[in-house]
Short mmCIF file of C-alpha atoms and ligand atoms in Angstrom, two decimals:
data_model
loop_
_atom_site.label_atom_id
_atom_site.label_comp_id
_atom_site.label_asym_id
_atom_site.label_seq_id
_atom_site.Cartn_x
_atom_site.Cartn_y
_atom_site.Cartn_z
CA UNK A 1 12.22 0.08 -29.56
CA UNK A 2 11.94 4.15 -27.93
CA UNK A 3 15.46 4.84 -26.65
CA UNK A 4 14.51 5.01 -23.44
CA UNK A 5 12.79 2.85 -21.66
CA UNK A 6 11.68 2.86 -17.71
CA UNK A 7 14.37 0.94 -15.25
CA UNK A 8 14.22 -2.73 -15.37
CA UNK A 9 11.43 -3.44 -12.89
CA UNK A 10 9.95 -0.38 -12.33
CA UNK A 11 6.56 -0.50 -13.06
CA UNK A 12 4.49 2.96 -15.02
CA UNK A 13 1.09 4.02 -14.34
CA UNK A 14 -0.41 5.44 -17.35
CA UNK A 15 -4.11 6.19 -17.88
CA UNK A 16 -6.68 4.66 -17.87
CA UNK A 17 -4.76 2.12 -15.36
CA UNK A 18 -3.07 4.83 -13.23
CA UNK A 19 -6.93 6.19 -12.47
CA UNK A 20 -7.42 2.33 -11.05
CA UNK A 21 -3.75 3.13 -9.21
CA UNK A 22 -4.77 6.52 -7.64
CA UNK A 23 -8.28 5.14 -6.53
CA UNK A 24 -6.44 1.85 -4.64
CA UNK A 25 -4.00 4.61 -3.44
CA UNK A 26 -6.55 7.02 -1.62
CA UNK A 27 -8.94 3.80 -1.24
CA UNK A 28 -6.47 2.67 2.00
CA UNK A 29 -5.76 6.25 2.99
CA UNK A 30 -9.34 6.88 3.08
CA UNK A 31 -9.51 4.16 5.71
CA UNK A 32 -6.38 4.88 7.66
CA UNK A 33 -8.03 8.55 8.02
CA UNK A 34 -11.30 6.92 9.58
CA UNK A 35 -9.58 5.65 12.15
CA UNK A 36 -7.05 9.00 13.42
CA UNK A 37 -4.25 8.09 11.33
CA UNK A 38 -2.23 11.72 10.39
CA UNK A 39 -0.48 12.16 7.28
CA UNK A 40 3.53 11.98 7.75
CA UNK A 41 5.78 12.81 4.81
CA UNK A 42 9.23 11.61 4.48
CA UNK A 43 12.62 11.58 2.65
CA UNK A 44 12.88 8.10 0.20
CA UNK A 45 16.50 8.05 1.38
CA UNK A 46 17.49 7.71 4.56
CA UNK A 47 21.49 7.45 6.51
CA UNK A 48 21.86 3.21 5.91
CA UNK A 49 22.87 3.00 8.68
CA UNK A 50 19.07 3.63 9.97
CA UNK A 51 17.58 0.38 7.80
CA UNK A 52 20.57 -2.12 8.67
CA UNK A 53 19.81 -1.23 12.88
CA UNK A 54 16.14 -0.73 12.33
CA UNK A 55 15.39 -3.14 9.53
CA UNK A 56 18.18 -5.30 10.61
CA UNK A 57 21.39 -6.17 8.55
CA UNK A 58 21.13 -9.98 8.27
CA UNK A 59 17.74 -9.43 6.41
CA UNK A 60 17.48 -9.88 3.20
CA UNK A 61 15.79 -6.34 2.53
CA UNK A 62 19.41 -5.06 3.82
CA UNK A 63 21.96 -7.05 2.69
CA UNK A 64 21.03 -8.11 -0.40
CA UNK A 65 18.05 -5.19 -1.51
CA UNK A 66 19.05 -1.88 -0.72
CA UNK A 67 20.01 0.88 -3.54
CA UNK A 68 22.34 2.47 -1.81
CA UNK A 69 25.21 4.58 -2.32
CA UNK A 70 27.23 7.69 -1.93
CA UNK A 71 26.25 10.65 -2.21
CA UNK A 72 28.79 13.90 -3.39
CA UNK A 73 29.31 14.65 0.07
CA UNK A 74 30.79 10.63 0.94
CA UNK A 75 27.54 10.37 3.08
CA UNK A 76 26.26 6.03 2.95
CA UNK A 77 22.65 7.16 2.24
CA UNK A 78 20.17 4.16 0.36
CA UNK A 79 16.84 4.97 -1.47
CA UNK A 80 13.54 3.55 1.61
CA UNK A 81 13.27 -0.29 1.19
CA UNK A 82 10.37 -0.57 3.45
CA UNK A 83 8.96 2.54 6.08
CA UNK A 84 8.80 2.11 9.57
CA UNK A 85 12.15 3.08 10.33
CA UNK A 86 11.94 6.53 8.62
CA UNK A 87 8.72 6.83 11.10
CA UNK A 88 10.43 6.15 14.14
CA UNK A 89 13.41 8.11 12.47
CA UNK A 90 11.22 11.01 12.88
CA UNK A 91 8.42 10.36 15.77
CA UNK A 92 12.07 10.25 17.65
CA UNK A 93 13.47 13.21 15.76
CA UNK A 94 10.47 15.61 15.65
CA UNK A 95 9.49 14.58 20.08
CA UNK A 96 6.43 12.89 18.60
CA UNK A 97 6.80 10.40 21.53
CA UNK A 98 6.15 13.15 24.32
CA UNK A 99 2.53 14.65 22.89
CA UNK A 100 -0.58 12.53 23.27
CA UNK A 101 0.05 7.76 22.41
CA UNK A 102 -0.26 6.38 20.53
CA UNK A 103 1.21 8.67 17.46
CA UNK A 104 -0.21 7.33 14.87
CA UNK A 105 0.38 8.06 10.71
CA UNK A 106 -0.19 7.11 8.10
CA UNK A 107 2.08 7.60 4.67
CA UNK A 108 2.10 6.52 1.13
CA UNK A 109 4.77 6.84 -1.54
CA UNK A 110 7.40 4.49 -3.08
CA UNK A 111 9.48 1.97 -2.08
CA UNK A 112 13.13 0.63 -3.56
CA UNK A 113 14.20 -2.86 -3.21
CA UNK A 114 16.27 -4.50 -5.30
CA UNK A 115 14.40 -8.10 -6.16
CA UNK A 116 15.02 -10.39 -9.01
CA UNK A 117 11.44 -8.48 -11.03
CA UNK A 118 8.53 -10.87 -11.99
CA UNK A 119 4.48 -9.76 -12.20
CA UNK A 120 3.90 -8.39 -9.12
CA UNK A 121 7.00 -7.96 -7.51
CA UNK A 122 9.02 -4.83 -8.36
CA UNK A 123 11.80 -2.57 -7.94
CA UNK A 124 10.39 0.60 -7.10
CA UNK A 125 6.93 -0.58 -5.22
CA UNK A 126 3.98 1.61 -4.24
CA UNK A 127 3.22 1.34 -0.47
CA UNK A 128 0.33 2.52 2.66
CA UNK A 129 1.29 2.46 5.70
CA UNK A 130 0.09 3.44 9.37
CA UNK A 131 2.34 3.06 11.98
CA UNK A 132 0.94 3.32 15.17
CA UNK A 133 3.21 4.17 17.99
CA UNK A 134 3.26 4.54 21.86
CA UNK A 135 0.68 1.68 23.32
CA UNK A 136 0.96 -1.92 23.63
CA UNK A 137 -2.71 -2.43 24.53
CA UNK A 138 -3.74 -5.06 21.75
CA UNK A 139 -6.76 -3.45 20.77
CA UNK A 140 -4.34 -1.56 18.98
CA UNK A 141 -3.32 -4.48 17.04
CA UNK A 142 -6.69 -5.46 16.32
CA UNK A 143 -7.13 -1.69 15.36
CA UNK A 144 -4.39 -1.87 12.89
CA UNK A 145 -5.12 -5.14 11.54
CA UNK A 146 -8.94 -4.01 10.96
CA UNK A 147 -7.94 -1.03 8.76
CA UNK A 148 -5.72 -2.59 6.41
CA UNK A 149 -9.26 -4.76 6.31
CA UNK A 150 -11.17 -2.24 6.34
CA UNK A 151 -9.44 -0.50 3.48
CA UNK A 152 -9.56 -3.78 1.33
CA UNK A 153 -12.67 -4.50 1.82
CA UNK A 154 -13.85 -0.92 0.17
CA UNK A 155 -12.74 -1.74 -2.51
CA UNK A 156 -15.00 -4.08 -3.14
CA UNK A 157 -12.29 -6.91 -2.27
CA UNK A 158 -13.07 -10.16 -1.52
CA UNK A 159 -10.64 -12.64 -2.80
CA UNK A 160 -8.07 -12.60 -0.05
CA UNK A 161 -6.96 -14.17 3.19
CA UNK A 162 -6.16 -12.50 6.65
CA UNK A 163 -2.85 -15.19 8.36
CA UNK A 164 -1.55 -13.95 11.74
CA UNK A 165 0.32 -14.84 13.95
CA UNK A 166 2.42 -14.17 17.43
CA UNK A 167 5.54 -14.04 17.12
CA UNK A 168 6.70 -13.42 21.30
CA UNK A 169 9.15 -10.75 22.72
CA UNK A 170 12.27 -11.11 24.18
CA UNK A 171 11.42 -12.97 27.21
CA UNK A 172 9.84 -15.88 25.68
CA UNK A 173 11.45 -15.57 21.85
CA UNK A 174 15.42 -16.40 22.93
CA UNK A 175 14.23 -20.21 24.52
CA UNK A 176 12.16 -20.83 22.14
CA UNK A 177 14.95 -19.99 19.16
CA UNK A 178 17.34 -22.55 20.71
CA UNK A 179 15.10 -24.88 21.42
CA UNK A 180 14.48 -24.33 17.52
CA UNK A 181 17.78 -23.90 16.86
CA UNK A 182 18.39 -27.39 18.93
CA UNK A 183 15.71 -29.08 16.83
CA UNK A 184 17.01 -27.97 13.40
CA UNK A 185 20.70 -28.96 14.37
CA UNK A 186 19.44 -32.73 14.43
CA UNK A 187 18.17 -32.68 10.86
CA UNK A 188 19.92 -33.55 7.21
CA UNK A 189 19.14 -29.75 6.07
CA UNK A 190 20.95 -28.83 2.59
CA UNK A 191 23.93 -26.10 2.83
CA UNK A 192 22.12 -23.00 2.16
CA UNK A 193 18.97 -23.76 4.96
CA UNK A 194 21.38 -24.27 6.97
CA UNK A 195 23.07 -21.04 6.17
CA UNK A 196 19.61 -19.84 7.16
CA UNK A 197 18.80 -21.49 10.04
CA UNK A 198 22.26 -20.16 11.21
CA UNK A 199 20.99 -16.83 10.46
CA UNK A 200 17.62 -16.57 12.54
CA UNK A 201 16.42 -20.07 12.47
CA UNK A 202 12.87 -18.47 12.41
CA UNK A 203 13.46 -18.28 8.90
CA UNK A 204 13.72 -21.78 7.80
CA UNK A 205 10.23 -22.31 8.98
CA UNK A 206 7.50 -20.99 6.32
CA UNK A 207 10.65 -23.41 3.31
CA UNK A 208 7.47 -23.66 0.44
CA UNK A 209 9.40 -27.20 -1.09
CA UNK A 210 6.92 -30.03 0.17
CA UNK A 211 10.60 -32.95 1.12
CA UNK A 212 11.06 -29.68 3.53
CA UNK A 213 7.88 -29.52 5.30
CA UNK A 214 7.59 -32.80 5.60
CA UNK A 215 11.43 -32.86 7.54
CA UNK A 216 9.17 -29.75 9.53
CA UNK A 217 6.68 -31.33 9.95
CA UNK A 218 7.02 -31.55 13.89
CA UNK A 219 10.05 -28.08 14.04
CA UNK A 220 8.34 -27.18 17.97
CA UNK A 221 6.41 -22.73 17.43
CA UNK A 222 6.36 -20.00 18.75
CA UNK A 223 2.72 -20.28 19.41
CA UNK A 224 3.59 -23.00 21.31
CA UNK A 225 6.31 -20.89 23.51
CA UNK A 226 4.81 -17.72 24.56
CA UNK A 227 4.98 -16.18 27.86
CA UNK A 228 2.29 -15.28 30.06
CA UNK A 229 2.08 -11.90 29.04
CA UNK A 230 2.72 -12.91 25.20
CA UNK A 231 -0.13 -15.34 24.89
CA UNK A 232 -2.68 -12.95 26.82
CA UNK A 233 -2.21 -10.47 23.69
CA UNK A 234 -2.78 -12.90 21.49
CA UNK A 235 -6.10 -13.96 22.64
CA UNK A 236 -6.78 -10.36 23.41
CA UNK A 237 -6.28 -9.38 19.46
CA UNK A 238 -8.07 -13.01 18.26
CA UNK A 239 -10.81 -11.45 20.18
CA UNK A 240 -11.60 -8.47 19.53
CA UNK A 241 -11.00 -9.41 15.33
CA UNK A 242 -13.24 -11.87 16.17
CA UNK A 243 -15.93 -9.06 17.51
CA UNK A 244 -14.95 -6.80 14.63
CA UNK A 245 -16.13 -9.62 12.39
CA UNK A 246 -12.46 -9.69 10.42
CA UNK A 247 -11.90 -13.33 9.69
CA UNK A 248 -8.32 -15.14 9.59
CA UNK A 249 -6.61 -17.49 9.89
CA UNK A 250 -3.52 -18.16 12.48
CA UNK A 251 -0.39 -19.68 10.29
CA UNK A 252 1.78 -20.55 13.53
CA UNK A 253 4.64 -20.55 10.47
CA UNK A 254 4.62 -17.05 9.10
CA UNK A 255 7.82 -16.10 8.94
CA UNK A 256 8.46 -11.86 7.78
CA UNK A 257 10.97 -10.74 5.70
CA UNK A 258 11.91 -7.39 8.44
CA UNK A 259 14.26 -8.33 12.14
CA UNK A 260 11.79 -5.78 13.84
CA UNK A 261 8.57 -7.91 14.28
CA UNK A 262 7.54 -8.90 17.87
CA UNK A 263 4.79 -10.43 18.86
CA UNK A 264 1.43 -9.85 15.97
CA UNK A 265 2.51 -9.90 12.88
CA UNK A 266 0.09 -10.83 9.67
CA UNK A 267 -0.12 -10.83 6.27
CA UNK A 268 -2.83 -10.63 3.77
CA UNK A 269 -2.12 -12.82 1.25
CA UNK A 270 -4.24 -13.21 -2.10
CA UNK A 271 -4.88 -16.41 -3.91
CA UNK A 272 -5.13 -14.13 -7.97
CA UNK A 273 -2.15 -12.99 -7.65
CA UNK A 274 0.40 -15.61 -8.50
CA UNK A 275 3.67 -16.21 -7.20
CA UNK A 276 3.50 -12.78 -5.31
CA UNK A 277 0.96 -13.48 -3.12
CA UNK A 278 1.04 -10.70 -0.39
CA UNK A 279 -0.64 -7.39 -0.62
CA UNK A 280 0.71 -6.42 2.98
CA UNK A 281 2.08 -7.08 5.95
CA UNK A 282 2.31 -6.16 9.58
CA UNK A 283 2.97 -6.19 13.10
CA UNK A 284 4.42 -5.14 16.22
CA UNK A 285 8.07 -4.12 16.54
CA UNK A 286 8.63 -3.50 20.72
CA UNK A 287 11.99 -2.97 20.30
CA UNK A 288 12.12 -0.80 17.25
CA UNK A 289 11.88 2.32 19.49
CA UNK A 290 15.12 2.13 22.13
CA UNK A 291 16.69 0.23 19.05
CA UNK A 292 16.79 3.47 17.17
CA UNK A 293 18.38 5.28 20.38
CA UNK A 294 14.57 6.79 21.73
CA UNK A 295 13.13 6.04 24.67
CA UNK A 296 11.38 2.56 24.60
CA UNK A 297 7.62 2.62 23.41
CA UNK A 298 5.90 -0.51 21.55
CA UNK A 299 4.54 -0.32 18.45
CA UNK A 300 2.15 -2.03 15.26
CA UNK A 301 1.89 -0.54 11.94
CA UNK A 302 0.93 -2.05 8.47
CA UNK A 303 2.37 -1.55 5.03
CA UNK A 304 0.41 -2.21 2.04
CA UNK A 305 1.41 -2.60 -1.46
CA UNK A 306 -0.53 -0.74 -3.95
CA UNK A 307 0.72 -2.02 -6.93
CA UNK A 308 -0.84 -6.12 -5.82
CA UNK A 309 -3.67 -4.11 -4.25
CA UNK A 310 -4.48 -3.34 -8.26
CA UNK A 311 -3.53 -6.78 -9.32
CA UNK A 312 -5.97 -8.23 -7.08
CA UNK A 313 -8.40 -5.95 -7.85
CA UNK A 314 -8.17 -7.22 -11.47
CA UNK A 315 -7.68 -9.61 -10.69
CA UNK A 316 -11.12 -10.17 -9.58
CA UNK A 317 -12.79 -8.15 -12.09
CA UNK A 318 -13.17 -5.11 -10.59
CA UNK A 319 -13.55 -2.08 -12.07
CA UNK A 320 -11.64 0.30 -9.57
CA UNK A 321 -11.15 4.34 -10.69
CA UNK A 322 -12.93 3.28 -14.43
CA UNK A 323 -14.99 5.97 -14.56
CA UNK A 324 -15.55 8.37 -16.95
CA UNK A 325 -12.15 11.03 -17.57
CA UNK A 326 -15.50 14.02 -17.52
CA UNK A 327 -18.79 15.10 -17.05
CA UNK A 328 -19.06 17.59 -19.66
CA UNK A 329 -17.19 18.02 -22.59
CA UNK A 330 -17.06 21.10 -24.24
CA UNK A 331 -17.47 21.48 -28.60
CA UNK A 332 -16.51 25.59 -30.23
CA UNK A 333 -17.82 24.88 -33.23
CA UNK A 334 -15.42 27.94 -35.31
CA UNK A 335 -12.84 30.29 -34.08
CA UNK A 336 -11.27 31.29 -31.21
CA UNK A 337 -13.82 33.09 -30.02
CA UNK A 338 -16.22 30.35 -29.43
CA UNK A 339 -13.43 28.02 -28.07
CA UNK A 340 -12.83 31.13 -26.08
CA UNK A 341 -16.42 31.06 -24.75
CA UNK A 342 -16.62 27.37 -24.11
CA UNK A 343 -13.18 27.52 -21.71
CA UNK A 344 -15.22 30.06 -19.88
CA UNK A 345 -18.38 28.04 -19.49
CA UNK A 346 -15.97 24.63 -18.54
CA UNK A 347 -14.40 27.47 -15.70
CA UNK A 348 -17.41 27.17 -14.35
CA UNK A 349 -18.53 23.89 -14.35
CA UNK A 350 -15.72 23.36 -12.48
CA UNK A 351 -15.75 25.92 -10.22
CA UNK A 352 -19.07 23.90 -9.38
CA UNK A 353 -17.05 20.42 -8.25
CA UNK A 354 -18.11 19.12 -12.37
CA UNK A 355 -14.65 17.82 -14.04
CA UNK A 356 -15.02 19.49 -17.44
CA UNK A 357 -12.56 19.14 -20.12
CA UNK A 358 -12.59 19.98 -24.20
CA UNK A 359 -11.81 19.80 -27.47
CA UNK A 360 -8.59 21.67 -28.51
CA UNK A 361 -7.53 23.29 -31.57
CA UNK A 362 -10.66 24.21 -33.49
CA UNK A 363 -11.46 20.55 -34.53
CA UNK A 364 -14.38 19.61 -36.98
CA UNK A 365 -17.49 19.47 -35.44
CA UNK A 366 -18.27 15.74 -36.17
CA UNK A 367 -13.99 15.03 -34.84
CA UNK A 368 -15.12 17.20 -31.90
CA UNK A 369 -18.48 14.94 -30.98
CA UNK A 370 -16.53 11.73 -30.91
CA UNK A 371 -14.04 12.83 -28.76
CA UNK A 372 -16.95 13.82 -26.52
CA UNK A 373 -18.30 10.90 -27.22
CA UNK A 374 -15.44 9.42 -26.12
CA UNK A 375 -14.34 11.38 -23.04
CA UNK A 376 -17.43 9.22 -21.64
CA UNK A 377 -18.83 12.69 -20.43
CA UNK A 378 -22.97 12.63 -19.54
CA UNK A 379 -23.25 15.92 -21.35
CA UNK A 380 -21.85 18.45 -24.44
CA UNK A 381 -21.86 21.65 -24.66
CA UNK A 382 -21.37 23.12 -27.88
CA UNK A 383 -20.76 26.56 -29.35
CA UNK A 384 -21.04 27.78 -32.89
CA UNK A 385 -21.24 30.81 -35.09
CA UNK A 386 -24.88 30.80 -33.88
CA UNK A 387 -24.87 30.80 -30.81
CA UNK A 388 -21.97 33.67 -29.54
CA UNK A 389 -24.16 35.65 -32.43
CA UNK A 390 -26.96 34.95 -29.73
CA UNK A 391 -25.52 34.98 -26.31
CA UNK A 392 -26.48 30.97 -26.74
CA UNK A 393 -24.82 27.67 -25.84
CA UNK A 394 -27.06 23.56 -26.95
CA UNK A 395 -26.34 21.63 -23.77
CA UNK A 396 -26.58 17.92 -25.10
CA UNK A 397 -27.32 14.68 -23.21
CA UNK A 398 -24.97 12.67 -24.64
CA UNK A 399 -26.90 9.56 -22.69
CA UNK A 400 -29.91 10.33 -24.49
CA UNK A 401 -29.57 12.70 -27.53
CA UNK A 402 -31.92 14.91 -26.19
CA UNK A 403 -30.39 19.23 -27.09
CA UNK A 404 -31.30 22.21 -25.97
CA UNK A 405 -30.46 25.26 -26.06
CA UNK A 406 -30.24 27.67 -23.84
CA UNK A 407 -28.61 31.48 -22.36
CA UNK A 408 -25.57 31.59 -21.64
CA UNK A 409 -26.43 33.04 -17.73
CA UNK A 410 -28.37 29.66 -17.69
CA UNK A 411 -26.75 27.31 -19.26
CA UNK A 412 -25.02 26.16 -15.25
CA UNK A 413 -28.27 25.11 -14.67
CA UNK A 414 -29.13 23.01 -17.36
CA UNK A 415 -25.42 21.30 -17.01
CA UNK A 416 -26.74 21.01 -13.08
CA UNK A 417 -30.43 19.02 -13.92
CA UNK A 418 -28.72 16.66 -16.58
CA UNK A 419 -26.30 15.78 -14.02
CA UNK A 420 -27.83 15.49 -11.41
CA UNK A 421 -30.26 13.01 -13.30
P1 HAM B 501 6.59 -6.18 3.77
O1 HAM B 501 6.04 -7.11 4.27
O2 HAM B 501 7.97 -5.45 3.14
O3 HAM B 501 6.26 -4.89 4.82
O4 HAM B 501 5.82 -5.25 2.69
C1 HAM B 501 4.58 -4.87 3.01
C2 HAM B 501 3.78 -4.93 1.29
O5 HAM B 501 4.32 -3.92 0.71
C3 HAM B 501 3.80 -6.05 1.10
O6 HAM B 501 2.50 -7.27 1.87
C4 HAM B 501 3.88 -6.29 -0.30
O7 HAM B 501 2.83 -5.81 -1.33
C5 HAM B 501 5.07 -5.18 -0.97
N1 HAM B 501 5.83 -5.82 -1.53
C6 HAM B 501 7.12 -5.32 -1.01
N2 HAM B 501 8.13 -5.81 -1.81
C7 HAM B 501 7.00 -5.71 -2.75
C8 HAM B 501 7.45 -5.37 -4.17
N3 HAM B 501 9.12 -6.11 -4.41
N4 HAM B 501 7.64 -5.49 -5.70
C9 HAM B 501 6.06 -5.59 -5.28
N5 HAM B 501 4.85 -4.90 -4.13
C10 HAM B 501 6.00 -5.33 -2.85
C11 HAM B 501 6.64 -3.89 5.26
O8 HAM B 501 7.79 -3.44 4.24
C12 HAM B 501 6.86 -3.10 6.47
N6 HAM B 501 7.25 -2.02 7.13
C13 HAM B 501 5.77 -2.80 7.37
C14 HAM B 501 5.06 -2.73 7.88
C15 HAM B 501 5.16 -1.09 8.67
N7 HAM B 501 5.36 -2.90 9.71
C16 HAM B 501 5.11 -2.45 10.74
N8 HAM B 501 4.61 -1.60 10.44
#
């Protein structure tokens, strides 16, 4: 055992898997970029009260899972458990909502939840998320869902499922909540479930235990009690998704772990991941901005788990990010002059946009050539005493084994030809 290991439940990503992680994150960011989302960089810790008020005091995320501590000035701060509250804080603080609407933002980074670690469930998790603030157009809901879908698709994922529902709004939800509470009151619930029902009756609905499913089979569902405006909104979101060719299932029992959701909510689920099957989720949060002291604007967004999306790619056998470490590998044979000559050639090759690496520390030719083929490069550049004296380099096609000696000035062109094949 080494003296130090990573904290419990926190993944390290080291090569070669780290390439997969970075490729997943880039693909998800690119999908948001294509839809006009601008990057936002925010602190990983915030005033604890922001999460208590924004995410909800009674949620597990806030009441049980936050990393909260006092800083040396005695302020209570928390590592961010999610991104939406911080984005809204920044939108209000910087007055972004006073410019053109909707404000469309994308972020990537680590979030922290003190959950029980297991496969796919970490205490430091990474998300790519988007938030669109200041429009309640259902087309925007469909866009947000489609951006997530596009991100997954662009990675080659096919085995996931999209579930969607509407949670109503402040007009229709209170009456529905009462109806559900009354219904639950008539059931013989165990103590823990009754307590959950008391804190938030909606959370009882996705109880997966067979006897509870049976007992809840005819519980009233929000979808059947939407007001006209929410119903129409949901219908339009679905119609646009249909026309976009984004497949979904309506799951009226979906429960999200954060309190700010209204109307459209959704989750992407991948069955290849075991218990932690949620690879991304999001929804509308029409009351959040006002709750945090801003003007009353609606918003919608998602958070996609980068860790879990990588696991999903692996489960589907998608070789994400598994490209060669470099295109060109330099092999100096002999003294430092050869090494310097190779380093200069590689500098030119990198400037031309190719990826290049070399053998360091005066390795023997055989060892260096082994490193070259291990690197996955297409081309090796070999410079020894003879080449130094002649002002040349050997350009070797590592795929075919063909090689030729070319003047230094022509090395770039020769490499370019081989890489262009
Ligand atoms: P969330 O559903 O709590 O939503 O998290 C989003 C995604 O983060 C999940 O679907 C999952 O892939 C990943 N995730 C969450 N917890 C863990 C964990 N412990 N280990 C690994 N991955 C995890 C939010 O965070 C909302 N802020 C999303 C949102 C944005 N809603 C509106 N805007």
